[in-house]
PDB file of C-alpha atoms in Angstrom:
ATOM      1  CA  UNK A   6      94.355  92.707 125.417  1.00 55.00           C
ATOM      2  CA  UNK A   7      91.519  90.912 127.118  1.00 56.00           C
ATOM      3  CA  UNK A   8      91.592  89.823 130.366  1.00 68.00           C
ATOM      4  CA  UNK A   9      89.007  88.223 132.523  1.00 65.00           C
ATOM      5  CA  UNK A  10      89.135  88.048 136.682  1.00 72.00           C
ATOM      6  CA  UNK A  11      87.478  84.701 137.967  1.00 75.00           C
ATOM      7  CA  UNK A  12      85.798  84.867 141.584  1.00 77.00           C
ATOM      8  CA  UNK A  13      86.159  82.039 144.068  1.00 80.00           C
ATOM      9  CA  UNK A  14      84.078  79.270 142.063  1.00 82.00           C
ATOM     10  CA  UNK A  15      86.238  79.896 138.672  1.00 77.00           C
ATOM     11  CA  UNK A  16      82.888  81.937 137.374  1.00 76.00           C
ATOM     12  CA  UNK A  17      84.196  85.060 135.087  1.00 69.00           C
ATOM     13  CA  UNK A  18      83.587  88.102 137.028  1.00 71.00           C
ATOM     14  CA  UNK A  19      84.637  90.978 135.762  1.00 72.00           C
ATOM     15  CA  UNK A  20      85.979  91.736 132.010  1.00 67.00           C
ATOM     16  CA  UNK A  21      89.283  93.964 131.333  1.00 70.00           C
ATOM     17  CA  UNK A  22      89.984  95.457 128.413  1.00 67.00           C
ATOM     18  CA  UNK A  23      93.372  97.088 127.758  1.00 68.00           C
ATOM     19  CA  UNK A  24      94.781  98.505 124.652  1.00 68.00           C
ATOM     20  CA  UNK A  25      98.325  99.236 124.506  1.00 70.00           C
ATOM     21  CA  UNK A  26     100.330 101.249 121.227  1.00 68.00           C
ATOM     22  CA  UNK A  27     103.831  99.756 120.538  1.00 73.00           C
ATOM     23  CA  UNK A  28     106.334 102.593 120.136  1.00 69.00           C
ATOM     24  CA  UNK A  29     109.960 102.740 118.596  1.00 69.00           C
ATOM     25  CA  UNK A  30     112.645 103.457 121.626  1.00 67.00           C
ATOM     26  CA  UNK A  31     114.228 106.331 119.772  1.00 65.00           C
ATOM     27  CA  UNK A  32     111.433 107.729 119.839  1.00 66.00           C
ATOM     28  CA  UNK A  33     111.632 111.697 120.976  1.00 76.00           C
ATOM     29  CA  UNK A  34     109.917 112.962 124.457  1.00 80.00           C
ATOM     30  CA  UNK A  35     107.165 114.817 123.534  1.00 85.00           C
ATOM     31  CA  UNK A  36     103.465 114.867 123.052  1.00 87.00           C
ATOM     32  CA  UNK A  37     101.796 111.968 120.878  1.00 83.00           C
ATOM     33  CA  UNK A  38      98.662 111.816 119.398  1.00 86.00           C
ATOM     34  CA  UNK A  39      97.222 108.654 118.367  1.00 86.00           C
ATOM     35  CA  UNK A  40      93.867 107.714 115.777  1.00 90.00           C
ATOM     36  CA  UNK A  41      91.885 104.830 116.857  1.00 89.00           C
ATOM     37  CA  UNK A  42      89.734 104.272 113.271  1.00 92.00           C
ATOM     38  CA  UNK A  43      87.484 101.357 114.702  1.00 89.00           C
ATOM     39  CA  UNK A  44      87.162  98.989 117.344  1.00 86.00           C
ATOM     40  CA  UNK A  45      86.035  95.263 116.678  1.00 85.00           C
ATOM     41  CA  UNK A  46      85.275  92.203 118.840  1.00 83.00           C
ATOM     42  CA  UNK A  47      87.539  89.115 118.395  1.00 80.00           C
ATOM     43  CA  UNK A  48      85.330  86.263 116.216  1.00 78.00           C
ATOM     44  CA  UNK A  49      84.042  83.477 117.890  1.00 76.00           C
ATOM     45  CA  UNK A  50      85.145  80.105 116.878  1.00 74.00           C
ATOM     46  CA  UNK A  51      81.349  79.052 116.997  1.00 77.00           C
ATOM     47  CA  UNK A  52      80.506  81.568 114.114  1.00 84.00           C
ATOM     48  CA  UNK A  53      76.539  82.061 113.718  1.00 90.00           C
ATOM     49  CA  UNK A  54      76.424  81.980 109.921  1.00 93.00           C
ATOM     50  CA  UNK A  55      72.506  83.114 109.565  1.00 95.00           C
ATOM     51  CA  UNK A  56      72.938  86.048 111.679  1.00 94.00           C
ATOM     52  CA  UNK A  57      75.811  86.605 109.564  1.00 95.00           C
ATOM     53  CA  UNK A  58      73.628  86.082 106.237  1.00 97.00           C
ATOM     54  CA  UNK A  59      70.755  88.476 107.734  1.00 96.00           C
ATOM     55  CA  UNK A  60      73.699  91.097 108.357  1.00 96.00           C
ATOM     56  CA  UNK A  61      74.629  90.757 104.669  1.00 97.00           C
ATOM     57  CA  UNK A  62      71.430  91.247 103.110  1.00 97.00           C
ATOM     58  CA  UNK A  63      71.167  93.826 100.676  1.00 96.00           C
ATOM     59  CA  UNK A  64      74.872  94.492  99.973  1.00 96.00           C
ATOM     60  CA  UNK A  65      75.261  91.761  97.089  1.00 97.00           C
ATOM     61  CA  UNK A  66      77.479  89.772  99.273  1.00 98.00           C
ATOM     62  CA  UNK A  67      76.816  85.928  99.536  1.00 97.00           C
ATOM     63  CA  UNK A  68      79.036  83.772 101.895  1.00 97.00           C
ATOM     64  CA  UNK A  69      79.447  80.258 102.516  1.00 96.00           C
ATOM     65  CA  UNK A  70      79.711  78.750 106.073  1.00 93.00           C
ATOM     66  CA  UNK A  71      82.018  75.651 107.084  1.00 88.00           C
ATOM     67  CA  UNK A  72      82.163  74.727 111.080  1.00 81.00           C
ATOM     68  CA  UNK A  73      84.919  71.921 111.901  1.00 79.00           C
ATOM     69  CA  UNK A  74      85.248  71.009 115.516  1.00 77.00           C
ATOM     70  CA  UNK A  75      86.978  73.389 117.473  1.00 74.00           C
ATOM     71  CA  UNK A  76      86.225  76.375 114.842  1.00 75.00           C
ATOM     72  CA  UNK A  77      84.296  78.127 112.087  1.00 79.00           C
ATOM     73  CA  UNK A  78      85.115  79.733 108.548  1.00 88.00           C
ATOM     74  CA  UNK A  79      83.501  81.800 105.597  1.00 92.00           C
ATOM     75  CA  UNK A  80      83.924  82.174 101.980  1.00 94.00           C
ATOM     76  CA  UNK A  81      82.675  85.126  99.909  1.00 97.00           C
ATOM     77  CA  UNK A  82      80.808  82.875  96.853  1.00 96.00           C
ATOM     78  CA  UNK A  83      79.338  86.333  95.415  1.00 97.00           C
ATOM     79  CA  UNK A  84      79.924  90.091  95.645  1.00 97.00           C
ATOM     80  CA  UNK A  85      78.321  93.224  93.607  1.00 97.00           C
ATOM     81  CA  UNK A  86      80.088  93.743  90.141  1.00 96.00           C
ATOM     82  CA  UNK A  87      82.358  96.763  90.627  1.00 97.00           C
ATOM     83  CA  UNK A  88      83.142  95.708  94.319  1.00 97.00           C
ATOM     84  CA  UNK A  89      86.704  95.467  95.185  1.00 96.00           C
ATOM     85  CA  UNK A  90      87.282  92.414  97.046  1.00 95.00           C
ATOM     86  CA  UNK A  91      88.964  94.081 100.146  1.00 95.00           C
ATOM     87  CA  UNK A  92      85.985  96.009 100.569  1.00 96.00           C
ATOM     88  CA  UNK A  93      83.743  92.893 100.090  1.00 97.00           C
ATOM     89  CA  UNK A  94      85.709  91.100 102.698  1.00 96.00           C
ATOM     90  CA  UNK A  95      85.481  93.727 104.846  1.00 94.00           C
ATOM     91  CA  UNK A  96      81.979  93.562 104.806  1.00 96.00           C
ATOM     92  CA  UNK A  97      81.469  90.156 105.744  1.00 96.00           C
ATOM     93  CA  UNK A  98      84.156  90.325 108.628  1.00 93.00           C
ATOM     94  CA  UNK A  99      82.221  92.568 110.199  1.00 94.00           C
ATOM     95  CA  UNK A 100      79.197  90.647 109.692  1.00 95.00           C
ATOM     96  CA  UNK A 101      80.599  88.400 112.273  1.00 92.00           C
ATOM     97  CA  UNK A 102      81.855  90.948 114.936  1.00 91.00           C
ATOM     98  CA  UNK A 103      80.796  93.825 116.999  1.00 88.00           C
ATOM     99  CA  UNK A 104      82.262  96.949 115.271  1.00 89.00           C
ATOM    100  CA  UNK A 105      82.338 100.754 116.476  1.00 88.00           C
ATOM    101  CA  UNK A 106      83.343 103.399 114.148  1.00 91.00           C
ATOM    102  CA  UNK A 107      85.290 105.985 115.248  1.00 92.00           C
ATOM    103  CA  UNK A 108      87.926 107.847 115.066  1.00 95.00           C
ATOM    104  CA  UNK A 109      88.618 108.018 118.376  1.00 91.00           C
ATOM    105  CA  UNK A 110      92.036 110.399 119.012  1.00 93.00           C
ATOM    106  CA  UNK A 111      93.844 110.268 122.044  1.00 87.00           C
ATOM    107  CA  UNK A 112      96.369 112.354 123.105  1.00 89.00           C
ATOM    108  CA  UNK A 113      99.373 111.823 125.897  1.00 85.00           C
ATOM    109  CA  UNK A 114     102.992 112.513 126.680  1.00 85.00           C
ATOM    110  CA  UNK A 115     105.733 110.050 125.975  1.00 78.00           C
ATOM    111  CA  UNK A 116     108.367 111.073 128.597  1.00 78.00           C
TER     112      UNK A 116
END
């Protein structure tokens, strides 16, 4: 979840971020471990297809940019032979978002 806090003019001020693991309620008391793989940013609607492009070079993967009004798209028009297309996809996702690899594990107690 993202949250922003505005000061007295309406100006953003200060960025939350909170990240919260849904859980079934039978679920037993005890200690819980969980695996964050990655993190990514959200996509903006305003996507910046060269930066995108520039990402891209070198892996074989050539997209195609649309931008309507109020948002922006991609299509993959070319990938490496051999390439499975989730992996492809993949790719050019994060071509147009922040990404951290982890894993990251995190361990609590569900009480």
């Amino acid at each position: 979840m993202l949250e922003y806090r505005y000061d007295e003019s309406g100006k953003a001020a200060q960025r939350c971020d909170a990240v919260s693991f849904p859980y079934a309620v039978s679920a037993a008391p005890g200690e819980v471990r969980v695996t964050v793989p990655r993190l990514e940013t959200s996509r903006s609607e305003n996507i910046d297809c060269p930066a995108a492009r520039s990402k891209l070079q070198g892996t074989g993967i050539e997209i195609e940019c649309y931008q309507m009004e109020n948002s922006g798209g991609y299509a993959i028009v070319a990938q490496p032979e051999g390439m499975p297309l989730e992996e492809a996809q993949r790719l050019a996702n994060d071509a147009f978002v922040g990404v951290l690899v982890g894993p990251w594990v995190l361990y609590g107690e569900l009480n």
